Amino acid sequence: MEKGSTTKRSNHNQPSPGVSKETAIDGYETRWEDIAEIDIASIQACPIIPDYQKPTRSTLPIVVRTPEACFCIDGSSLIEQANAAGRATIRCHTYHIAHHSDAEFAIRKVAIRVMPQGGRCTYAEMVRNTRRLYALLMASSDDLMLLAHGGDRRSDQFTSFPENNVRVLLAHRLGKSPTTINKYLQHGEGLNDETMQELVDASAPKLFFEAVQAPKQTIIAAQQSEQKDPAAIAEATSKEVMQWLAESQEPQTSPAAEQEGGQPQQAERSASRQRPAPNGNRGSAPTPRSPRNGSDDNQDPPTSDPTPTDEDGLAAGDPTPSDRTAPAVELKRIGEALIEIAENQESPTPRQIESIRTLIVDLSTVLQRLAHPATPEGSETGGAG
């Protein structure tokens, strides 16, 4: 009896004799997609996953069609509006799949608001592309309000300062918070195009950008104090970042191998970690391990923007790099910048307010590193072992 039930389920999942080998291989993958008029009465709801609270950004309902039925996975309100208006059909963005599956419909209904249609980019690509968009928009004569696709509804967020408006625009269009946009811009600051491309090619993860941010900022500040031009600053900063990237990709030596190699290998690693930073600054940049071939997702859900902790292609056991000097230097820089703003005038300008927001992001990064220091072996200090 039990054996018969198993056989029945197995046969149910097998393609029928009339299904071609090509169709069977397709499974539940999209065979093709199109935009076409569909009878409203034929469109069914996908109740396993509830409809989203926020209306779809798509101008068309998004449906999945099988030989058996048609299911709406996003934009049901558009179908309801068309039905209430007395229309018999509605134009839909339709994905065609070969076989019926309630599980497939549910997965697609969740993925439509999580996975971008073109797939995810790496974190390094997000940094590079956000920086390029910012430069493009700052130099553009286009109406930012129109590019925001928000009309007067977003006018209260725009100010007389283009830098703020571009950040608002990017946050809205990329589905991020302004804080995240600022973080991307900070991580790309001071790097020339060649170095940025090297970081993209190496799939440098979010952890690498965060680890080198403080020492990188120290280099930029030192160069600016010497009144170097932007090209020279970018060259000096990029050179050091590329050195840190190379060090982060050096293969780790296992404890057993270190014991076999004896003290010389340990001394060499110690010297590498304590190498002075450029321009006479004390401390060295952290050197997180960058996965060579791992995926490197960075996308946050469109409706919220928590800081992702597992979307950067990092293994669960990867150590958090430590640098004892850089946090102190960064804290001093942040404090001096805030004091300078406070002493200039009683009421900060919108531009200074934006600078304060950026400094707060920097301070949060430093506090996180101070609250969770790592030993040279990579294990966090403090707490129960």
Tab-separated table of C-alpha atoms in Angstrom, residues 1-369:
chain	number	residue	atom	x	y	z
A	1	MET	CA	0.000	0.000	0.000
A	2	GLU	CA	2.745	2.388	0.964
A	3	LYS	CA	4.767	1.363	-2.066
A	4	GLY	CA	1.818	2.038	-4.326
A	5	SER	CA	1.346	5.525	-2.884
A	6	THR	CA	4.984	6.352	-3.503
A	7	THR	CA	4.715	5.127	-7.074
A	8	LYS	CA	1.638	7.222	-7.624
A	9	ARG	CA	3.366	10.401	-6.419
A	10	SER	CA	6.367	9.596	-8.587
A	11	ASN	CA	4.212	9.130	-11.670
A	12	HIS	CA	2.391	12.367	-10.914
A	13	ASN	CA	5.675	14.280	-11.096
A	14	GLN	CA	6.788	12.640	-14.329
A	15	PRO	CA	6.021	14.374	-17.643
A	16	SER	CA	3.242	12.813	-19.669
A	17	PRO	CA	4.161	10.699	-22.732
A	18	GLY	CA	3.085	13.541	-24.990
A	19	VAL	CA	5.552	16.021	-23.451
A	20	SER	CA	8.708	16.470	-25.500
A	21	LYS	CA	12.151	15.908	-24.009
A	22	GLU	CA	12.915	19.625	-24.463
A	23	THR	CA	9.817	20.632	-22.475
A	24	ALA	CA	10.621	18.149	-19.709
A	25	ILE	CA	14.085	19.652	-19.311
A	26	ASP	CA	12.551	23.133	-19.091
A	27	GLY	CA	10.622	22.119	-15.968
A	28	TYR	CA	9.287	25.298	-14.380
A	29	GLU	CA	11.733	27.694	-16.021
A	30	THR	CA	10.412	30.557	-18.121
A	31	ARG	CA	10.053	29.320	-21.700
A	32	TRP	CA	9.273	32.803	-23.001
A	33	GLU	CA	7.689	36.054	-21.864
A	34	ASP	CA	5.523	38.583	-23.636
A	35	ILE	CA	3.076	41.421	-23.134
A	36	ALA	CA	-0.437	40.627	-24.309
A	37	GLU	CA	-4.132	41.118	-23.599
A	38	ILE	CA	-5.583	38.455	-21.296
A	39	ASP	CA	-9.190	37.778	-20.329
A	40	ILE	CA	-9.645	39.078	-16.780
A	41	ALA	CA	-11.968	36.190	-15.924
A	42	SER	CA	-9.159	33.707	-16.664
A	43	ILE	CA	-6.659	35.267	-14.241
A	44	GLN	CA	-6.534	33.551	-10.858
A	45	ALA	CA	-5.086	34.785	-7.576
A	46	CYS	CA	-2.031	33.218	-5.931
A	47	PRO	CA	-3.293	32.945	-2.327
A	48	ILE	CA	-0.374	30.962	-0.878
A	49	ILE	CA	1.609	34.208	-0.600
A	50	PRO	CA	-0.504	37.266	0.389
A	51	ASP	CA	-0.549	40.306	-1.889
A	52	TYR	CA	1.973	43.009	-1.043
A	53	GLN	CA	0.925	46.059	0.958
A	54	LYS	CA	2.565	48.502	-1.435
A	55	PRO	CA	1.242	48.602	-5.014
A	56	THR	CA	3.495	47.212	-7.707
A	57	ARG	CA	5.816	49.611	-9.511
A	58	SER	CA	5.042	47.761	-12.718
A	59	THR	CA	2.607	49.505	-15.055
A	60	LEU	CA	1.178	46.083	-15.954
A	61	PRO	CA	-0.018	43.131	-13.876
A	62	ILE	CA	2.592	40.367	-13.773
A	63	VAL	CA	1.213	36.896	-14.393
A	64	VAL	CA	2.515	33.346	-14.860
A	65	ARG	CA	0.770	31.229	-17.469
A	66	THR	CA	0.787	27.453	-17.817
A	67	PRO	CA	-1.171	25.261	-20.236
A	68	GLU	CA	-3.697	24.830	-17.413
A	69	ALA	CA	-4.202	28.295	-15.912
A	70	CYS	CA	-3.025	31.889	-15.468
A	71	PHE	CA	-1.985	33.230	-12.053
A	72	CYS	CA	-1.263	36.817	-10.969
A	73	ILE	CA	1.912	37.166	-8.891
A	74	ASP	CA	2.015	40.994	-8.688
A	75	GLY	CA	-0.300	43.871	-9.567
A	76	SER	CA	-3.645	42.357	-8.560
A	77	SER	CA	-4.939	45.850	-7.784
A	78	LEU	CA	-4.526	46.773	-11.451
A	79	ILE	CA	-6.679	43.813	-12.409
A	80	GLU	CA	-9.319	44.814	-9.846
A	81	GLN	CA	-9.379	48.366	-11.197
A	82	ALA	CA	-9.813	47.127	-14.781
A	83	ASN	CA	-12.577	44.754	-13.706
A	84	ALA	CA	-14.360	47.527	-11.779
A	85	ALA	CA	-14.167	49.698	-14.916
A	86	GLY	CA	-16.024	47.021	-16.847
A	87	ARG	CA	-13.138	45.885	-19.004
A	88	ALA	CA	-13.086	42.283	-20.177
A	89	THR	CA	-9.343	42.086	-20.837
A	90	ILE	CA	-6.182	43.625	-19.462
A	91	ARG	CA	-2.672	43.924	-20.852
A	92	CYS	CA	-0.255	41.834	-18.747
A	93	HIS	CA	3.455	41.046	-18.537
A	94	THR	CA	3.269	37.291	-18.902
A	95	TYR	CA	5.798	34.567	-18.067
A	96	HIS	CA	5.060	31.240	-19.795
A	97	ILE	CA	6.135	28.000	-18.117
A	98	ALA	CA	5.617	24.428	-19.297
A	99	HIS	CA	4.122	22.804	-16.199
A	100	HIS	CA	1.709	23.686	-13.403
A	101	SER	CA	3.119	24.032	-9.869
A	102	ASP	CA	1.651	25.851	-6.866
A	103	ALA	CA	5.136	25.958	-5.326
A	104	GLU	CA	6.564	27.595	-8.453
A	105	PHE	CA	3.866	30.286	-8.409
A	106	ALA	CA	4.555	31.009	-4.718
A	107	ILE	CA	8.326	31.225	-5.283
A	108	ARG	CA	7.850	33.629	-8.186
A	109	LYS	CA	5.470	35.811	-6.173
A	110	VAL	CA	8.141	36.242	-3.493
A	111	ALA	CA	11.042	36.605	-5.939
A	112	ILE	CA	9.306	39.325	-7.978
A	113	ARG	CA	9.885	41.756	-5.094
A	114	VAL	CA	13.288	40.426	-4.025
A	115	MET	CA	15.307	39.308	-7.032
A	116	PRO	CA	15.890	41.972	-9.733
A	117	GLN	CA	14.756	40.865	-13.165
A	118	GLY	CA	18.304	40.972	-14.490
A	119	GLY	CA	19.824	39.278	-11.417
A	120	ARG	CA	22.056	40.743	-8.720
A	121	CYS	CA	25.255	42.664	-9.206
A	122	THR	CA	28.299	42.381	-6.944
A	123	TYR	CA	28.893	44.840	-4.121
A	124	ALA	CA	31.883	46.316	-5.951
A	125	GLU	CA	29.723	46.879	-9.038
A	126	MET	CA	27.133	48.633	-6.882
A	127	VAL	CA	29.800	50.966	-5.488
A	128	ARG	CA	31.198	51.715	-8.950
A	129	ASN	CA	27.795	52.211	-10.580
A	130	THR	CA	26.417	54.406	-7.794
A	131	ARG	CA	29.505	56.624	-7.979
A	132	ARG	CA	29.149	56.958	-11.745
A	133	LEU	CA	25.447	57.750	-11.479
A	134	TYR	CA	26.194	60.415	-8.881
A	135	ALA	CA	28.812	62.068	-11.123
A	136	LEU	CA	26.504	61.848	-14.136
A	137	LEU	CA	23.547	63.410	-12.320
A	138	MET	CA	25.662	66.142	-10.750
A	139	ALA	CA	26.804	67.173	-14.242
A	140	SER	CA	23.403	66.726	-15.885
A	141	SER	CA	21.015	69.514	-16.791
A	142	ASP	CA	18.019	67.151	-16.649
A	143	ASP	CA	15.207	67.859	-14.203
A	144	LEU	CA	15.941	65.645	-11.190
A	145	MET	CA	12.290	65.780	-10.151
A	146	LEU	CA	11.277	64.123	-13.405
A	147	LEU	CA	14.042	61.527	-13.095
A	148	ALA	CA	12.758	60.691	-9.615
A	149	HIS	CA	9.460	59.599	-11.192
A	150	GLY	CA	7.742	61.190	-8.240
A	151	GLY	CA	6.510	64.578	-9.416
A	152	ASP	CA	5.352	66.923	-6.674
A	153	ARG	CA	5.006	64.012	-4.239
A	154	ARG	CA	8.774	64.086	-3.698
A	155	SER	CA	9.267	67.846	-3.833
A	156	ASP	CA	9.420	68.141	-0.030
A	157	GLN	CA	12.571	65.998	-0.018
A	158	PHE	CA	14.408	68.180	-2.507
A	159	THR	CA	16.464	71.166	-1.407
A	160	SER	CA	18.468	73.891	-3.090
A	161	PHE	CA	21.584	71.724	-2.826
A	162	PRO	CA	22.158	69.397	-5.814
A	163	GLU	CA	24.238	66.940	-3.755
A	164	ASN	CA	21.285	66.235	-1.470
A	165	ASN	CA	18.812	66.006	-4.353
A	166	VAL	CA	20.949	63.497	-6.243
A	167	ARG	CA	21.160	61.300	-3.144
A	168	VAL	CA	17.372	61.466	-2.697
A	169	LEU	CA	16.896	60.572	-6.344
A	170	LEU	CA	19.297	57.614	-6.195
A	171	ALA	CA	17.753	56.320	-2.959
A	172	HIS	CA	14.298	56.387	-4.529
A	173	ARG	CA	15.230	54.860	-7.874
A	174	LEU	CA	17.579	52.174	-6.508
A	175	GLY	CA	15.310	51.146	-3.626
A	176	LYS	CA	17.877	52.082	-0.982
A	177	SER	CA	18.021	54.457	1.969
A	178	PRO	CA	20.009	57.696	1.682
A	179	THR	CA	22.375	56.258	4.300
A	180	THR	CA	23.173	53.294	2.057
A	181	ILE	CA	23.703	55.589	-0.939
A	182	ASN	CA	26.144	57.624	1.173
A	183	LYS	CA	27.954	54.430	2.121
A	184	TYR	CA	28.383	53.411	-1.519
A	185	LEU	CA	29.734	56.866	-2.368
A	186	GLN	CA	32.158	56.780	0.566
A	187	HIS	CA	33.435	53.358	-0.436
A	188	GLY	CA	34.141	54.622	-3.948
A	189	GLU	CA	35.679	57.930	-2.844
A	190	GLY	CA	39.302	58.564	-3.775
A	191	LEU	CA	39.558	55.651	-6.225
A	192	ASN	CA	40.342	56.098	-9.902
A	193	ASP	CA	38.450	54.202	-12.600
A	194	GLU	CA	41.221	51.664	-13.151
A	195	THR	CA	41.312	50.669	-9.475
A	196	MET	CA	37.539	50.545	-9.262
A	197	GLN	CA	37.501	48.156	-12.204
A	198	GLU	CA	40.174	46.011	-10.540
A	199	LEU	CA	37.986	45.774	-7.447
A	200	VAL	CA	35.033	44.758	-9.620
A	201	ASP	CA	37.103	42.128	-11.432
A	202	ALA	CA	38.243	40.752	-8.065
A	203	SER	CA	34.644	40.741	-6.732
A	204	ALA	CA	35.864	42.645	-3.673
A	205	PRO	CA	33.178	42.080	-1.010
A	206	LYS	CA	31.473	44.571	1.248
A	207	LEU	CA	33.734	43.543	4.132
A	208	PHE	CA	36.825	44.658	2.216
A	209	PHE	CA	35.398	48.124	1.507
A	210	GLU	CA	34.363	48.538	5.144
A	211	ALA	CA	37.729	47.363	6.463
A	212	VAL	CA	39.802	49.780	4.351
A	213	GLN	CA	37.450	52.763	4.680
A	214	ALA	CA	39.062	54.307	7.768
A	215	PRO	CA	42.715	54.052	6.623
A	216	LYS	CA	41.682	55.100	3.134
A	217	GLN	CA	39.993	58.202	4.554
A	218	THR	CA	43.148	58.977	6.509
A	219	ILE	CA	45.180	58.929	3.289
A	220	ILE	CA	42.693	61.197	1.542
A	221	ALA	CA	42.703	63.672	4.440
A	222	ALA	CA	46.526	63.736	4.488
A	223	GLN	CA	46.677	64.340	0.746
A	224	GLN	CA	44.064	67.090	0.959
A	225	SER	CA	45.995	68.798	3.759
A	226	GLU	CA	48.943	68.966	1.371
A	227	GLN	CA	46.602	70.594	-1.176
A	228	LYS	CA	47.117	67.842	-3.735
A	229	ASP	CA	44.870	67.925	-6.790
A	230	PRO	CA	42.084	65.290	-7.083
A	231	ALA	CA	43.981	63.237	-9.676
A	232	ALA	CA	47.051	62.965	-7.438
A	233	ILE	CA	44.892	62.068	-4.428
A	234	ALA	CA	43.138	59.353	-6.424
A	235	GLU	CA	46.459	57.960	-7.627
A	236	ALA	CA	47.960	57.772	-4.132
A	237	THR	CA	44.801	56.345	-2.568
A	238	SER	CA	44.232	53.832	-5.330
A	239	LYS	CA	47.796	52.553	-5.077
A	240	GLU	CA	47.388	51.748	-1.391
A	241	VAL	CA	43.942	50.184	-1.827
A	242	MET	CA	45.301	47.885	-4.544
A	243	GLN	CA	48.108	46.848	-2.198
A	244	TRP	CA	45.566	46.026	0.507
A	245	LEU	CA	43.502	44.073	-2.004
A	246	ALA	CA	46.533	42.009	-2.997
A	247	GLU	CA	47.309	41.287	0.647
A	248	SER	CA	43.702	40.289	1.328
A	249	GLN	CA	43.862	37.701	-1.436
A	250	GLU	CA	47.029	36.030	-0.230
A	251	PRO	CA	46.274	32.420	0.776
A	252	GLN	CA	45.928	31.919	4.502
A	253	THR	CA	48.493	29.691	6.198
A	254	SER	CA	47.023	26.993	8.411
A	255	PRO	CA	48.257	26.727	12.035
A	256	ALA	CA	49.834	23.339	11.242
A	257	ALA	CA	51.779	24.815	8.330
A	258	GLU	CA	52.956	27.674	10.546
A	259	GLN	CA	54.283	25.220	13.128
A	260	GLU	CA	56.134	23.325	10.423
A	261	GLY	CA	57.608	26.552	9.072
A	262	GLY	CA	58.637	27.716	12.523
A	263	GLN	CA	59.117	31.255	13.754
A	264	PRO	CA	60.305	32.867	10.463
A	265	GLN	CA	56.873	32.459	8.858
A	266	GLN	CA	55.113	33.829	11.920
A	267	ALA	CA	57.412	36.820	12.024
A	268	GLU	CA	56.797	37.504	8.351
A	269	ARG	CA	53.030	37.471	8.830
A	270	SER	CA	53.319	39.713	11.887
A	271	ALA	CA	55.438	42.209	9.982
A	272	SER	CA	52.934	42.218	7.161
A	273	ARG	CA	50.110	43.058	9.554
A	274	GLN	CA	52.098	45.833	11.231
A	275	ARG	CA	53.351	47.494	8.054
A	276	PRO	CA	53.022	51.279	8.470
A	277	ALA	CA	50.303	52.966	6.480
A	278	PRO	CA	51.346	55.329	3.657
A	279	ASN	CA	52.353	58.939	4.192
A	280	GLY	CA	53.803	58.199	7.613
A	281	ASN	CA	50.456	57.334	9.223
A	282	ARG	CA	50.615	54.683	11.920
A	283	GLY	CA	48.723	51.458	11.663
A	284	SER	CA	47.978	49.252	8.699
A	285	ALA	CA	44.862	48.635	6.707
A	286	PRO	CA	42.886	45.569	7.661
A	287	THR	CA	43.226	42.780	5.150
A	288	PRO	CA	39.980	40.807	4.935
A	289	ARG	CA	39.973	37.714	2.782
A	290	SER	CA	38.204	38.299	-0.509
A	291	PRO	CA	36.613	35.231	-2.101
A	292	ARG	CA	37.933	34.758	-5.614
A	293	ASN	CA	35.013	33.008	-7.203
A	294	GLY	CA	32.205	33.378	-4.693
A	295	SER	CA	28.985	35.234	-5.377
A	296	ASP	CA	28.759	38.740	-4.012
A	297	ASP	CA	25.216	39.937	-3.572
A	298	ASN	CA	24.445	43.364	-2.249
A	299	GLN	CA	20.851	44.071	-3.010
A	300	ASP	CA	18.543	45.046	-0.158
A	301	PRO	CA	14.787	44.507	-0.326
A	302	PRO	CA	13.112	47.503	-1.993
A	303	THR	CA	10.771	48.191	0.937
A	304	SER	CA	13.406	48.306	3.676
A	305	ASP	CA	17.121	48.784	4.000
A	306	PRO	CA	18.697	46.756	6.792
A	307	THR	CA	22.440	46.318	6.623
A	308	PRO	CA	22.956	42.866	5.120
A	309	THR	CA	25.238	40.538	7.015
A	310	ASP	CA	25.259	37.506	4.730
A	311	GLU	CA	24.954	38.931	1.227
A	312	ASP	CA	28.580	39.612	0.390
A	313	GLY	CA	29.898	36.227	-0.562
A	314	LEU	CA	31.538	35.703	2.834
A	315	ALA	CA	31.841	32.393	4.605
A	316	ALA	CA	30.282	32.209	8.053
A	317	GLY	CA	33.680	31.683	9.660
A	318	ASP	CA	35.478	34.583	7.982
A	319	PRO	CA	37.265	36.656	10.652
A	320	THR	CA	36.549	40.330	11.126
A	321	PRO	CA	39.837	42.144	10.503
A	322	SER	CA	41.236	44.357	13.221
A	323	ASP	CA	43.204	47.567	13.163
A	324	ARG	CA	43.851	49.217	16.520
A	325	THR	CA	45.182	52.542	15.273
A	326	ALA	CA	42.784	53.374	12.449
A	327	PRO	CA	39.677	53.730	14.700
A	328	ALA	CA	41.457	56.293	16.870
A	329	VAL	CA	42.520	58.294	13.819
A	330	GLU	CA	38.996	58.105	12.399
A	331	LEU	CA	37.403	59.167	15.691
A	332	LYS	CA	39.699	62.197	15.815
A	333	ARG	CA	38.810	63.109	12.225
A	334	ILE	CA	35.067	62.802	12.881
A	335	GLY	CA	35.291	64.809	16.104
A	336	GLU	CA	37.295	67.621	14.519
A	337	ALA	CA	34.874	67.802	11.588
A	338	LEU	CA	31.867	68.066	13.925
A	339	ILE	CA	33.572	70.730	16.040
A	340	GLU	CA	34.358	72.746	12.922
A	341	ILE	CA	30.717	72.653	11.855
A	342	ALA	CA	29.534	73.619	15.344
A	343	GLU	CA	31.926	76.581	15.601
A	344	ASN	CA	31.088	78.069	12.214
A	345	GLN	CA	27.576	79.189	13.068
A	346	GLU	CA	24.657	78.418	15.370
A	347	SER	CA	22.383	76.885	12.714
A	348	PRO	CA	24.059	74.461	10.267
A	349	THR	CA	23.328	74.885	6.583
A	350	PRO	CA	21.644	72.058	4.617
A	351	ARG	CA	25.046	71.206	3.151
A	352	GLN	CA	26.541	70.935	6.655
A	353	ILE	CA	23.584	68.827	7.801
A	354	GLU	CA	24.331	66.400	4.977
A	355	SER	CA	27.962	66.336	6.109
A	356	ILE	CA	26.819	65.536	9.659
A	357	ARG	CA	24.784	62.604	8.340
A	358	THR	CA	27.858	61.298	6.545
A	359	LEU	CA	29.970	61.675	9.698
A	360	ILE	CA	27.364	59.770	11.700
A	361	VAL	CA	27.627	56.866	9.250
A	362	ASP	CA	31.410	56.950	9.657
A	363	LEU	CA	31.066	57.029	13.446
A	364	SER	CA	28.698	54.048	13.379
A	365	THR	CA	31.266	52.034	11.421
A	366	VAL	CA	34.025	52.885	13.905
A	367	LEU	CA	31.813	52.038	16.893
A	368	GLN	CA	31.009	48.667	15.387
A	369	ARG	CA	34.691	47.893	14.995
